[in-house]
Short mmCIF file of C-alpha atoms and ligand atoms in Angstrom, two decimals:
data_model
loop_
_atom_site.label_atom_id
_atom_site.label_comp_id
_atom_site.label_asym_id
_atom_site.label_seq_id
_atom_site.Cartn_x
_atom_site.Cartn_y
_atom_site.Cartn_z
CA MET A 1 31.55 87.53 6.27
CA ASP A 2 33.46 84.90 4.24
CA GLN A 3 31.95 82.29 6.44
CA HIS A 4 28.59 83.42 5.78
CA VAL A 5 28.94 83.12 2.05
CA GLU A 6 30.70 79.67 2.68
CA GLY A 7 27.81 78.80 4.76
CA ARG A 8 25.14 79.59 2.11
CA ASN A 9 26.70 77.58 -0.29
CA LEU A 10 26.81 74.37 1.96
CA VAL A 11 23.03 74.97 2.82
CA THR A 12 22.62 74.08 -1.01
CA LEU A 13 24.88 71.40 -0.62
CA GLY A 14 22.65 70.52 2.58
CA GLU A 15 19.79 70.23 0.33
CA VAL A 16 21.38 67.80 -2.23
CA PHE A 17 22.17 65.70 0.84
CA ASP A 18 18.41 65.66 1.49
CA ASP A 19 17.68 62.65 -0.73
CA LEU A 20 20.28 60.51 1.18
CA SER A 21 19.02 58.07 3.66
CA ASP A 22 21.59 58.61 5.97
CA GLY A 23 21.60 61.33 8.39
CA ILE A 24 24.11 64.26 7.73
CA MET A 25 25.22 67.18 9.95
CA LEU A 26 27.78 69.55 8.86
CA PHE A 27 29.58 71.73 11.44
CA ASP A 28 32.12 74.56 10.71
CA ALA A 29 35.56 75.21 12.06
CA ASP A 30 34.12 76.90 15.25
CA LEU A 31 31.92 73.82 15.60
CA ARG A 32 28.67 75.61 14.95
CA VAL A 33 25.99 74.02 12.66
CA VAL A 34 26.29 74.60 9.05
CA ALA A 35 23.38 72.38 7.44
CA PHE A 36 22.14 69.14 8.23
CA ASN A 37 19.66 66.88 5.88
CA ARG A 38 16.42 65.82 6.37
CA ALA A 39 17.28 62.35 7.33
CA TYR A 40 19.03 63.76 10.23
CA ALA A 41 15.79 65.68 11.36
CA ARG A 42 13.86 62.52 11.05
CA LEU A 43 16.29 60.21 12.92
CA PHE A 44 16.25 62.67 15.87
CA GLU A 45 12.78 63.63 15.43
CA LEU A 46 13.46 67.26 15.44
CA ASP A 47 10.70 70.04 15.22
CA ALA A 48 11.14 72.99 12.95
CA ASP A 49 13.83 75.12 13.73
CA GLU A 50 14.51 73.10 16.95
CA ILE A 51 17.95 73.26 15.65
CA LYS A 52 19.48 75.74 12.92
CA ALA A 53 22.22 76.91 11.02
CA GLY A 54 24.66 78.98 13.43
CA ASP A 55 23.80 77.12 16.48
CA THR A 56 26.57 75.99 18.63
CA LEU A 57 27.49 72.36 19.33
CA GLU A 58 26.76 72.75 22.93
CA ASN A 59 23.04 74.02 22.03
CA VAL A 60 22.96 70.82 19.71
CA LEU A 61 24.18 68.50 22.27
CA ARG A 62 21.69 69.84 24.72
CA THR A 63 18.52 69.53 22.56
CA LEU A 64 19.91 66.02 21.45
CA THR A 65 20.15 64.65 25.18
CA GLY A 66 16.46 64.65 25.40
CA ARG A 67 16.47 62.21 22.40
CA GLY A 68 18.76 60.00 24.45
CA MET A 69 21.96 61.02 22.52
CA LEU A 70 24.00 61.48 25.74
CA ASP A 71 24.16 59.17 28.90
CA THR A 72 23.74 61.72 31.47
CA GLY A 73 23.78 59.14 33.98
CA SER A 74 24.48 60.11 37.75
CA ARG A 75 26.86 63.40 36.51
CA GLY A 76 23.85 65.44 35.27
CA VAL A 77 23.32 66.91 31.85
CA ASP A 78 25.84 70.01 32.35
CA ALA A 79 28.79 67.86 33.38
CA GLU A 80 28.09 65.35 30.48
CA VAL A 81 27.74 68.03 27.90
CA ALA A 82 30.88 69.72 29.12
CA ARG A 83 32.82 66.45 28.99
CA ARG A 84 31.45 65.70 25.26
CA LEU A 85 32.44 69.28 24.33
CA ALA A 86 35.92 68.91 25.72
CA GLY A 87 36.45 65.76 24.10
CA TRP A 88 34.64 66.17 20.67
CA ARG A 89 37.80 66.07 18.27
CA THR A 90 39.44 63.23 20.06
CA PRO A 91 40.05 59.85 18.30
CA GLU A 92 37.51 58.09 20.74
CA ASN A 93 34.72 60.39 19.69
CA ARG A 94 35.15 59.35 15.73
CA VAL A 95 32.77 56.45 16.08
CA GLU A 96 29.99 55.52 18.45
CA THR A 97 26.85 53.60 18.17
CA ARG A 98 23.62 54.53 20.37
CA ARG A 99 20.12 53.67 21.09
CA LEU A 100 17.96 56.45 20.96
CA ARG A 101 15.13 57.06 23.26
CA ASN A 102 12.67 56.35 20.28
CA GLY A 103 14.35 53.01 19.95
CA ARG A 104 16.50 53.53 17.00
CA LEU A 105 19.92 52.43 16.81
CA ILE A 106 22.32 54.46 15.09
CA ARG A 107 25.96 54.28 14.16
CA ILE A 108 27.61 57.78 14.01
CA THR A 109 31.00 58.45 12.27
CA ARG A 110 32.46 61.74 12.70
CA ARG A 111 35.18 63.30 9.99
CA ASP A 112 37.28 66.40 9.98
CA LEU A 113 36.73 68.83 6.80
CA PRO A 114 39.84 70.45 4.93
CA ASP A 115 38.45 73.83 6.25
CA GLY A 116 38.50 72.95 10.01
CA GLY A 117 34.88 72.00 10.04
CA MET A 118 33.19 68.36 10.85
CA ILE A 119 30.94 66.23 9.34
CA SER A 120 28.69 63.44 11.32
CA ILE A 121 27.04 60.58 9.01
CA HIS A 122 24.40 58.97 11.32
CA VAL A 123 23.37 55.42 9.91
CA GLU A 124 20.43 53.62 11.36
CA LEU A 125 21.15 50.02 12.28
CA THR A 126 17.78 49.24 13.68
CA GLU A 127 16.86 46.84 10.84
CA ALA A 128 20.20 45.10 10.60
CA ASP A 129 20.09 44.83 14.18
CA GLU A 130 16.49 43.18 14.10
CA ARG A 131 18.00 40.61 11.66
CA GLU A 132 20.59 39.78 13.92
CA ARG A 133 18.42 39.41 16.87
CA GLU A 134 16.00 37.20 14.74
CA LEU A 135 18.95 35.04 13.84
CA GLU A 136 19.84 34.78 17.30
CA ARG A 137 16.37 33.72 18.15
CA GLN A 138 16.43 31.24 15.47
CA ARG A 139 19.81 29.96 16.94
CA ALA A 140 18.26 29.49 20.34
CA LEU A 141 15.11 28.01 18.95
CA MET A 142 17.17 25.24 16.87
CA ALA A 143 19.40 24.64 20.08
CA SER A 144 16.17 23.90 22.22
CA ILE A 145 14.64 22.00 19.54
CA LEU A 146 17.72 19.84 19.23
CA ALA A 147 18.02 19.45 22.95
CA ASN A 148 14.29 18.25 23.43
CA ILE A 149 13.95 15.96 20.42
CA THR A 150 13.75 12.22 21.15
CA ASP A 151 15.96 11.21 18.42
CA GLY A 152 19.66 11.85 18.09
CA VAL A 153 20.53 14.43 15.55
CA ALA A 154 23.84 15.43 14.12
CA LEU A 155 24.95 17.83 11.30
CA VAL A 156 28.21 16.63 9.62
CA ASP A 157 30.34 18.48 7.05
CA ALA A 158 31.80 16.63 3.98
CA SER A 159 35.09 16.03 5.94
CA CYS A 160 32.90 13.90 8.76
CA ARG A 161 33.20 16.72 11.04
CA PHE A 162 30.42 17.11 13.39
CA ILE A 163 29.07 20.71 13.01
CA ALA A 164 26.63 20.20 15.71
CA PHE A 165 24.63 17.39 17.50
CA ASN A 166 22.40 17.06 20.36
CA ASP A 167 22.86 14.99 23.66
CA ARG A 168 20.81 12.24 22.55
CA PHE A 169 23.10 11.88 19.42
CA LEU A 170 25.92 11.36 21.87
CA ASP A 171 23.81 8.75 24.09
CA LEU A 172 22.76 6.78 20.94
CA MET A 173 26.49 6.93 19.68
CA GLY A 174 27.53 5.38 23.06
CA VAL A 175 29.38 8.66 23.63
CA PRO A 176 29.23 10.11 27.15
CA ARG A 177 27.74 13.63 27.16
CA GLY A 178 30.15 16.24 27.21
CA ALA A 179 32.98 14.44 26.18
CA VAL A 180 33.37 16.14 22.88
CA HIS A 181 32.27 19.68 21.60
CA TRP A 182 30.57 20.60 18.11
CA GLY A 183 33.18 20.81 15.42
CA VAL A 184 34.93 17.55 16.56
CA HIS A 185 35.93 15.07 13.59
CA PHE A 186 34.82 11.49 13.62
CA SER A 187 38.17 10.29 14.62
CA GLU A 188 37.61 12.32 17.92
CA LEU A 189 34.30 11.10 18.33
CA ALA A 190 35.10 7.66 18.01
CA ARG A 191 37.61 7.85 20.75
CA HIS A 192 34.87 8.07 23.18
CA PHE A 193 32.49 5.17 21.86
CA ALA A 194 31.77 3.72 25.17
CA ASP A 195 29.64 0.78 23.75
CA LEU A 196 32.93 -0.72 22.25
CA ASP A 197 34.59 -0.86 25.63
CA GLY A 198 34.14 -4.61 25.61
CA LEU A 199 35.86 -5.44 22.41
CA SER A 200 39.53 -6.15 21.74
CA GLU A 201 41.82 -3.34 20.52
CA ALA A 202 41.56 -5.03 16.69
CA GLY A 203 37.70 -5.38 17.11
CA ARG A 204 37.29 -1.99 18.25
CA LYS A 205 39.32 -0.76 15.19
CA THR A 206 37.33 -2.70 12.70
CA GLU A 207 33.94 -1.36 14.38
CA ILE A 208 35.13 1.95 14.27
CA ASP A 209 36.15 1.64 10.77
CA ARG A 210 32.60 -0.02 9.56
CA ARG A 211 30.97 3.46 11.25
CA TYR A 212 33.31 5.69 9.32
CA ARG A 213 32.67 4.03 6.06
CA PHE A 214 28.86 4.44 6.59
CA LEU A 215 29.22 8.07 7.41
CA SER A 216 31.79 9.05 4.69
CA ASP A 217 30.18 6.92 1.90
CA PRO A 218 27.63 9.37 -0.13
CA SER A 219 25.88 6.40 -1.62
CA ARG A 220 24.30 5.21 1.69
CA SER A 221 21.81 6.68 3.63
CA ARG A 222 20.53 4.06 6.14
CA VAL A 223 21.70 1.28 8.33
CA VAL A 224 20.41 -0.45 11.48
CA ARG A 225 23.12 -0.82 13.92
CA ASN A 226 23.22 -3.47 16.72
CA MET A 227 25.17 -1.71 19.33
CA PHE A 228 27.38 -3.57 21.52
CA ASP A 229 25.30 -2.70 24.48
CA GLY A 230 22.28 -4.40 23.18
CA ARG A 231 20.69 -1.59 21.50
CA THR A 232 19.51 -1.35 17.88
CA VAL A 233 19.68 1.97 16.39
CA ASP A 234 18.42 2.80 13.29
CA VAL A 235 20.66 5.57 11.39
CA ASN A 236 19.50 7.41 8.69
CA LYS A 237 21.67 9.90 6.50
CA ALA A 238 19.99 12.65 4.50
CA MET A 239 22.35 15.09 2.20
CA LEU A 240 21.70 18.59 2.47
CA PRO A 241 20.75 20.55 -0.46
CA GLY A 242 24.06 22.05 -2.18
CA GLY A 243 25.93 18.64 -1.26
CA GLY A 244 28.79 18.66 1.43
CA ALA A 245 26.70 18.55 4.63
CA SER A 246 24.67 15.93 5.67
CA VAL A 247 21.99 15.46 8.60
CA LEU A 248 22.30 12.35 10.72
CA THR A 249 19.26 11.00 12.56
CA LEU A 250 19.39 8.14 15.13
CA ARG A 251 16.65 6.34 16.69
CA ASP A 252 16.51 3.90 19.36
CA VAL A 253 14.31 0.99 17.79
CA THR A 254 15.28 -1.62 20.33
CA THR A 255 11.81 -1.73 22.05
CA ASP A 256 10.06 -1.33 18.72
CA LEU A 257 11.51 -4.30 17.53
CA ARG A 258 10.79 -6.45 20.47
CA ARG A 259 7.25 -5.34 20.20
CA ARG A 260 7.10 -6.27 16.90
CA ARG A 261 8.52 -9.46 17.54
CA GLU A 262 6.19 -10.13 20.40
CA VAL A 263 3.22 -9.25 18.07
CA GLU A 264 4.44 -11.60 15.56
CA ASP A 265 4.67 -14.31 18.05
CA ALA A 266 1.58 -13.81 19.29
CA ARG A 267 0.02 -13.97 15.87
CA ARG A 268 1.88 -17.38 15.14
CA GLU A 269 0.64 -18.84 18.19
CA ALA A 270 -2.86 -17.74 17.65
CA GLU A 271 -2.57 -19.07 13.85
CA GLU A 272 -1.29 -22.51 15.29
CA ALA A 273 -4.17 -22.63 17.81
CA SER A 274 -6.53 -22.04 15.49
CA ARG A 275 -5.23 -24.60 13.04
CA ARG A 276 -5.08 -27.23 15.66
CA LYS A 277 -8.54 -26.51 16.79
CA SER A 278 -9.84 -27.13 13.24
CA SER A 279 -8.01 -30.34 12.76
CA PHE A 280 -9.47 -31.54 16.11
CA VAL A 281 -12.95 -30.79 14.66
CA ALA A 282 -11.91 -32.61 11.45
CA ARG A 283 -10.89 -35.45 13.32
CA LEU A 284 -13.79 -35.22 15.70
CA SER A 285 -16.33 -35.19 12.67
CA HIS A 286 -14.58 -37.91 10.99
CA GLU A 287 -15.00 -40.20 14.20
CA MET A 288 -18.64 -39.38 14.54
CA ARG A 289 -19.55 -39.96 11.10
CA ASN A 290 -17.98 -43.38 11.32
CA ALA A 291 -20.27 -44.19 14.24
CA LEU A 292 -23.19 -42.86 12.69
CA ASN A 293 -22.69 -44.83 9.56
CA GLY A 294 -22.62 -47.85 11.88
CA ILE A 295 -26.24 -46.66 13.36
CA LEU A 296 -27.92 -45.80 9.83
CA GLY A 297 -26.35 -49.32 8.35
CA VAL A 298 -28.14 -51.31 11.43
CA SER A 299 -31.49 -49.14 11.02
CA ALA A 300 -31.42 -49.68 7.39
CA LEU A 301 -31.08 -53.61 7.89
CA LEU A 302 -34.05 -52.88 10.34
CA GLU A 303 -36.12 -51.24 8.11
CA ARG A 304 -36.30 -54.21 5.85
CA ALA A 305 -36.75 -56.63 8.75
CA GLU A 306 -40.36 -57.71 9.72
CA LEU A 307 -41.70 -55.36 12.35
CA GLY A 308 -44.89 -54.23 13.64
CA GLU A 309 -46.03 -50.90 12.27
CA ARG A 310 -45.21 -48.98 15.60
CA GLU A 311 -41.32 -50.32 15.36
CA GLN A 312 -41.06 -49.64 11.74
CA ALA A 313 -42.38 -45.87 12.32
CA GLN A 314 -39.47 -45.71 15.19
CA VAL A 315 -36.80 -47.06 13.31
CA GLY A 316 -37.93 -44.49 10.49
CA LEU A 317 -37.35 -41.90 12.97
CA ILE A 318 -33.88 -43.31 13.72
CA SER A 319 -32.94 -43.23 9.94
CA THR A 320 -34.30 -39.44 9.14
CA SER A 321 -32.50 -38.30 12.32
CA GLY A 322 -29.62 -40.33 11.62
CA ARG A 323 -29.40 -38.92 8.14
CA MET A 324 -29.87 -35.20 9.05
CA LEU A 325 -27.02 -35.44 11.71
CA LEU A 326 -24.96 -37.03 9.17
CA ARG A 327 -25.39 -34.06 6.98
CA LEU A 328 -24.63 -31.75 9.57
CA ILE A 329 -21.64 -33.50 10.53
CA ASP A 330 -20.50 -33.21 6.81
CA ASP A 331 -21.16 -29.98 6.67
CA ALA A 332 -18.92 -29.12 9.83
CA LEU A 333 -16.14 -31.36 8.54
CA ASP A 334 -16.23 -29.57 5.34
CA VAL A 335 -15.94 -26.12 7.01
CA SER A 336 -12.84 -27.26 9.16
CA ARG A 337 -11.23 -28.84 6.25
CA ILE A 338 -11.49 -25.44 4.12
CA THR A 339 -10.38 -23.61 7.35
CA ALA A 340 -7.42 -25.82 7.68
CA GLU A 341 -6.83 -25.38 3.86
CA THR A 342 -6.33 -29.03 3.43
CA SER A 343 -8.99 -28.97 0.84
CA ASP A 344 -7.85 -28.73 -2.42
CA ILE A 345 -9.91 -28.19 -5.43
CA LYS A 346 -9.58 -30.91 -8.05
CA VAL A 347 -8.94 -30.12 -11.74
CA GLU A 348 -10.44 -33.01 -13.69
CA PRO A 349 -12.31 -32.96 -17.03
CA PHE A 350 -16.19 -32.92 -16.62
CA SER A 351 -19.33 -32.08 -18.60
CA LEU A 352 -21.06 -29.27 -17.21
CA PRO A 353 -24.52 -29.71 -18.78
CA GLU A 354 -24.50 -33.13 -17.65
CA LEU A 355 -23.66 -32.03 -14.05
CA LEU A 356 -26.56 -29.38 -14.19
CA ASP A 357 -29.10 -32.22 -15.30
CA GLU A 358 -27.97 -34.28 -12.37
CA CYS A 359 -28.52 -31.14 -9.92
CA ILE A 360 -32.18 -30.72 -11.30
CA ALA A 361 -32.87 -34.18 -11.06
CA MET A 362 -31.76 -34.57 -7.35
CA VAL A 363 -34.28 -31.79 -6.50
CA GLU A 364 -37.15 -32.73 -8.57
CA GLN A 365 -38.79 -34.65 -5.69
CA PRO A 366 -38.72 -31.93 -2.98
CA ALA A 367 -39.84 -29.22 -5.70
CA ARG A 368 -42.56 -31.26 -6.75
CA GLU A 369 -43.77 -31.87 -2.93
CA LYS A 370 -44.00 -28.15 -2.51
CA GLY A 371 -45.77 -27.63 -5.59
CA LEU A 372 -42.95 -25.59 -7.16
CA GLU A 373 -41.99 -25.28 -10.55
CA LEU A 374 -38.52 -26.35 -11.56
CA ARG A 375 -37.14 -24.11 -14.68
CA ARG A 376 -34.06 -23.98 -16.89
CA GLU A 377 -32.84 -20.86 -18.22
CA GLY A 378 -30.37 -19.62 -20.66
CA ALA A 379 -29.54 -20.77 -24.38
CA ALA A 380 -27.89 -24.03 -24.76
CA VAL A 381 -24.51 -23.78 -26.12
CA PRO A 382 -22.37 -26.73 -27.15
CA LEU A 383 -20.02 -26.71 -24.53
CA PRO A 384 -16.70 -28.88 -24.59
CA ALA A 385 -15.50 -30.40 -21.80
CA LEU A 386 -14.24 -28.35 -18.88
CA LEU A 387 -11.31 -28.74 -16.05
CA GLY A 388 -12.42 -28.39 -12.58
CA ASP A 389 -13.83 -29.88 -9.54
CA ALA A 390 -17.19 -31.41 -10.52
CA VAL A 391 -18.00 -32.85 -7.07
CA ARG A 392 -17.46 -29.61 -5.41
CA LEU A 393 -19.29 -27.63 -7.88
CA LYS A 394 -22.10 -30.02 -7.69
CA GLN A 395 -22.04 -29.56 -4.04
CA ILE A 396 -22.49 -25.71 -4.44
CA VAL A 397 -25.62 -26.04 -7.20
CA LEU A 398 -27.47 -28.34 -5.11
CA ASN A 399 -27.00 -26.14 -1.97
CA LEU A 400 -28.54 -22.93 -3.83
CA LEU A 401 -31.22 -25.22 -5.16
CA THR A 402 -31.97 -26.73 -1.90
CA ASN A 403 -31.79 -23.21 -0.38
CA ALA A 404 -34.16 -21.79 -3.06
CA ILE A 405 -36.85 -24.65 -2.30
CA LYS A 406 -36.41 -24.29 1.58
CA PHE A 407 -37.14 -20.49 1.45
CA THR A 408 -40.05 -20.65 -1.46
CA GLU A 409 -43.70 -21.48 -0.90
CA ARG A 410 -45.17 -20.87 -4.12
CA GLY A 411 -43.76 -20.06 -7.72
CA THR A 412 -40.77 -21.16 -9.46
CA VAL A 413 -37.04 -22.13 -8.69
CA THR A 414 -35.04 -21.39 -11.82
CA LEU A 415 -31.41 -22.71 -12.77
CA GLY A 416 -29.70 -20.80 -15.36
CA LEU A 417 -26.28 -20.98 -17.15
CA ALA A 418 -24.75 -18.30 -19.45
CA THR A 419 -21.51 -19.07 -21.24
CA GLU A 420 -18.95 -16.90 -23.33
CA LEU A 421 -16.12 -18.80 -24.84
CA GLY A 422 -12.44 -17.69 -24.77
CA PRO A 423 -9.26 -18.75 -26.62
CA ASN A 424 -8.66 -21.06 -23.75
CA ALA A 425 -11.54 -21.21 -21.37
CA ALA A 426 -15.13 -20.93 -20.62
CA TYR A 427 -16.64 -17.93 -18.83
CA LEU A 428 -19.35 -18.79 -16.88
CA SER A 429 -22.19 -17.28 -15.30
CA LEU A 430 -24.50 -19.46 -13.14
CA TRP A 431 -27.62 -18.87 -11.24
CA VAL A 432 -30.30 -19.86 -9.22
CA ALA A 433 -33.28 -17.74 -8.62
CA ASP A 434 -36.62 -18.19 -6.66
CA THR A 435 -39.90 -16.36 -5.93
CA GLY A 436 -39.54 -16.86 -2.25
CA ILE A 437 -39.20 -14.88 0.77
CA GLY A 438 -36.30 -13.18 -0.28
CA ILE A 439 -33.17 -11.72 1.54
CA PRO A 440 -33.29 -8.28 3.45
CA ALA A 441 -30.46 -5.94 1.86
CA ASP A 442 -28.51 -5.78 5.53
CA GLN A 443 -27.91 -9.16 5.60
CA ARG A 444 -26.96 -10.08 1.91
CA GLU A 445 -23.44 -10.24 3.15
CA ALA A 446 -23.60 -11.82 6.54
CA ILE A 447 -25.51 -14.75 4.93
CA PHE A 448 -22.22 -16.00 3.31
CA GLY A 449 -20.79 -15.98 6.89
CA GLU A 450 -20.54 -19.28 8.98
CA PHE A 451 -23.40 -20.23 11.10
CA TYR A 452 -25.39 -17.31 9.84
CA GLN A 453 -29.17 -17.56 9.59
CA ILE A 454 -31.60 -14.60 8.97
CA ARG A 455 -33.57 -14.28 12.39
CA ASP A 456 -36.78 -14.58 10.88
CA GLY A 457 -39.64 -16.99 11.76
CA ALA A 458 -39.80 -18.59 8.55
CA ALA A 459 -36.03 -19.28 8.03
CA GLY A 460 -35.88 -20.84 11.79
CA ARG A 461 -38.53 -23.38 11.02
CA VAL A 462 -36.94 -25.20 8.36
CA GLY A 463 -33.87 -26.45 9.75
CA GLY A 464 -29.94 -26.11 8.84
CA VAL A 465 -27.22 -24.66 10.57
CA GLY A 466 -26.11 -21.78 8.40
CA LEU A 467 -23.14 -23.45 6.96
CA GLY A 468 -23.95 -24.09 3.16
CA LEU A 469 -23.64 -20.61 1.79
CA ALA A 470 -20.26 -20.06 3.85
CA ILE A 471 -18.81 -23.53 2.38
CA SER A 472 -20.19 -22.46 -1.23
CA ALA A 473 -18.67 -19.07 -0.93
CA ARG A 474 -15.28 -20.45 0.22
CA LEU A 475 -15.02 -23.04 -2.54
CA ILE A 476 -16.17 -20.71 -5.32
CA GLN A 477 -13.35 -18.53 -4.10
CA ALA A 478 -10.86 -21.50 -3.90
CA MET A 479 -11.96 -21.92 -7.56
CA GLY A 480 -11.07 -18.49 -8.58
CA GLY A 481 -14.73 -17.52 -8.86
CA ALA A 482 -17.16 -15.14 -7.13
CA ILE A 483 -20.52 -15.45 -5.63
CA ARG A 484 -23.24 -12.70 -5.12
CA VAL A 485 -26.76 -12.21 -4.17
CA GLU A 486 -29.58 -10.19 -5.59
CA SER A 487 -32.67 -9.99 -3.67
CA GLU A 488 -35.75 -7.83 -3.61
CA ALA A 489 -37.53 -9.06 -0.23
CA PRO A 490 -40.01 -10.24 -0.68
CA HIS A 491 -39.92 -11.02 -4.30
CA GLY A 492 -37.30 -13.70 -3.97
CA SER A 493 -33.76 -14.04 -4.49
CA ARG A 494 -30.96 -14.69 -7.31
CA PHE A 495 -27.62 -16.13 -6.34
CA THR A 496 -25.18 -15.78 -9.31
CA ILE A 497 -21.81 -17.66 -9.67
CA ALA A 498 -19.01 -16.33 -11.96
CA LEU A 499 -16.46 -18.68 -12.80
CA ARG A 500 -13.54 -19.27 -15.41
CA LEU A 501 -13.00 -22.96 -16.21
CA PRO A 502 -10.30 -23.66 -18.78
CA PHE A 503 -11.26 -26.38 -21.57
CA ALA A 504 -10.13 -29.78 -20.79
CA ASP A 505 -8.61 -30.29 -24.27
CA GLU A 506 -6.68 -27.39 -25.83
CA ASP A 507 -7.49 -28.38 -29.29
CA ASN A 508 -11.27 -27.97 -28.43
CA GLY A 509 -10.54 -24.32 -27.62
CA ASP A 510 -12.65 -22.23 -30.00
CA THR A 511 -10.30 -19.72 -31.91
CA PRO A 512 -10.60 -16.03 -30.23
CA GLN A 513 -14.06 -14.62 -31.16
CA SER A 514 -13.81 -11.59 -33.47
P1 ADP B 601 -28.98 -23.05 6.32
O1 ADP B 601 -28.22 -24.36 6.48
O2 ADP B 601 -29.32 -22.51 7.02
O3 ADP B 601 -29.50 -23.06 4.91
P2 ADP B 601 -27.06 -21.29 4.59
O4 ADP B 601 -25.74 -20.94 4.53
O5 ADP B 601 -27.29 -22.29 3.35
O6 ADP B 601 -27.51 -21.98 5.69
O7 ADP B 601 -28.04 -20.19 4.45
C1 ADP B 601 -27.89 -18.97 5.39
C2 ADP B 601 -28.97 -18.21 5.60
O8 ADP B 601 -29.22 -17.55 4.52
C3 ADP B 601 -30.34 -19.04 5.61
O9 ADP B 601 -30.62 -19.71 7.12
C4 ADP B 601 -31.45 -18.12 5.35
O10 ADP B 601 -31.87 -17.49 6.35
C5 ADP B 601 -30.54 -17.20 4.27
N1 ADP B 601 -31.02 -17.75 2.85
C6 ADP B 601 -30.26 -18.61 1.96
N2 ADP B 601 -30.56 -19.12 0.84
C7 ADP B 601 -31.82 -18.27 0.86
C8 ADP B 601 -32.98 -17.89 -0.23
N3 ADP B 601 -32.59 -18.69 -1.46
N4 ADP B 601 -33.95 -17.29 0.15
C9 ADP B 601 -33.99 -16.56 1.26
N5 ADP B 601 -33.31 -16.88 2.19
C10 ADP B 601 -31.97 -17.44 1.92
#
């Protein structure tokens, strides 16, 4: 009767336990169920009334056997239940960890109560266990990454102890695999440096000191080390957040370096070969020009001699052909000179308006022959003397004018100039426009390349080798300027040069414009 009353009180207590997440079971002094909470029923997935107050421990054990609570094994359920009952109050039975059939892992703690009863507390470990297994998986993953990585990797703590490293790290440090284990100090590692074998005792010590200094100096993060076995190793050190530990990454760059040196050598050889070729062309053109000048000189003499009409015509042909050949050679010489970078742009005072007048005068005749109008454009601003290479600039403008006349059948060829005066220099915009055949959009860049001619009937007929614009573009570039072309085929072309030329006399410089 007493027990019954006491039991009822405890049932109420059991209801209080219902809010707890751990499973709780209370037995009385006779090991009969007094109460259990909801978490207990949930852990063992008990149906309503499957276990109830008053049940014997034996009943409970039999019910729970089906849940995996007991290992029945070969002994069978009865024997196992009997064994458990007999040893229920022994110290070995106080704490146990079991995995239930439903996969839950629980830790059971049993305690005696003052009235002779017992309390069992069931804590679910499943989550903690999962975390543990996840950690284990991560550790295994780390280990296999470390093992398979091609770089040598090591983790070092602040006192130069190697927390972890891979085999590749040992290889690159010149330490035989398996000679040291994780946790060794640098000094222990250094004892095994195989690549120092050939050194004297003193040399060995100095080298080890050097490597230790890099490792222990927080201000240094990278070193490229020539190992004594001939390899070159790139060593990087990165501090881990929080200080203390750092990660060492070692990479064998021996072949990279060799390859880079080979590429570098090949490039130098190719440049040298190209330079030699250019200078050969320059020499050759020079010799050819000398010979040609001889021929032209003699044919000029012959032209003045008293010859029959037929011979006169033949000598004329020699002269024209010779002059054409001379121009060609001059162009070729120019290109090779510019390529060999032996041509230097002169810086001499000259008058730009005079230069342009001369250019116009030189093309007046051929323009008239084709019935083309020659026009000047741009306001005539008084220009002080400028510093630059007048001969080269004249060559460029003439080349543009000649082309314009060459590729225009009717209409006009225009030479334009616009200037803006800065404090120390004039900013020029020079253009040559024509009303000729124009240049297709897809070839506007290519025409500045060497030996480029537009594959179109008209251009082919008029001669030239496609060097003029290439030379002009390079010269302009060497002068620090730029050349561009606009064209709306078939409505003509417009070549524009932008160039900055300093004033010859500083005092001539205008005050800055406001
Ligand atoms: P080329 O000696 O053949 O004239 P250039 O380098 O001076 O060599 O010109 C290259 C090509 O660009 C020419 O062959 C021609 O096809 C094109 N070109 C140059 N100037 C003009 C122009 N004013 N109008 C149309 N085409 C041009």
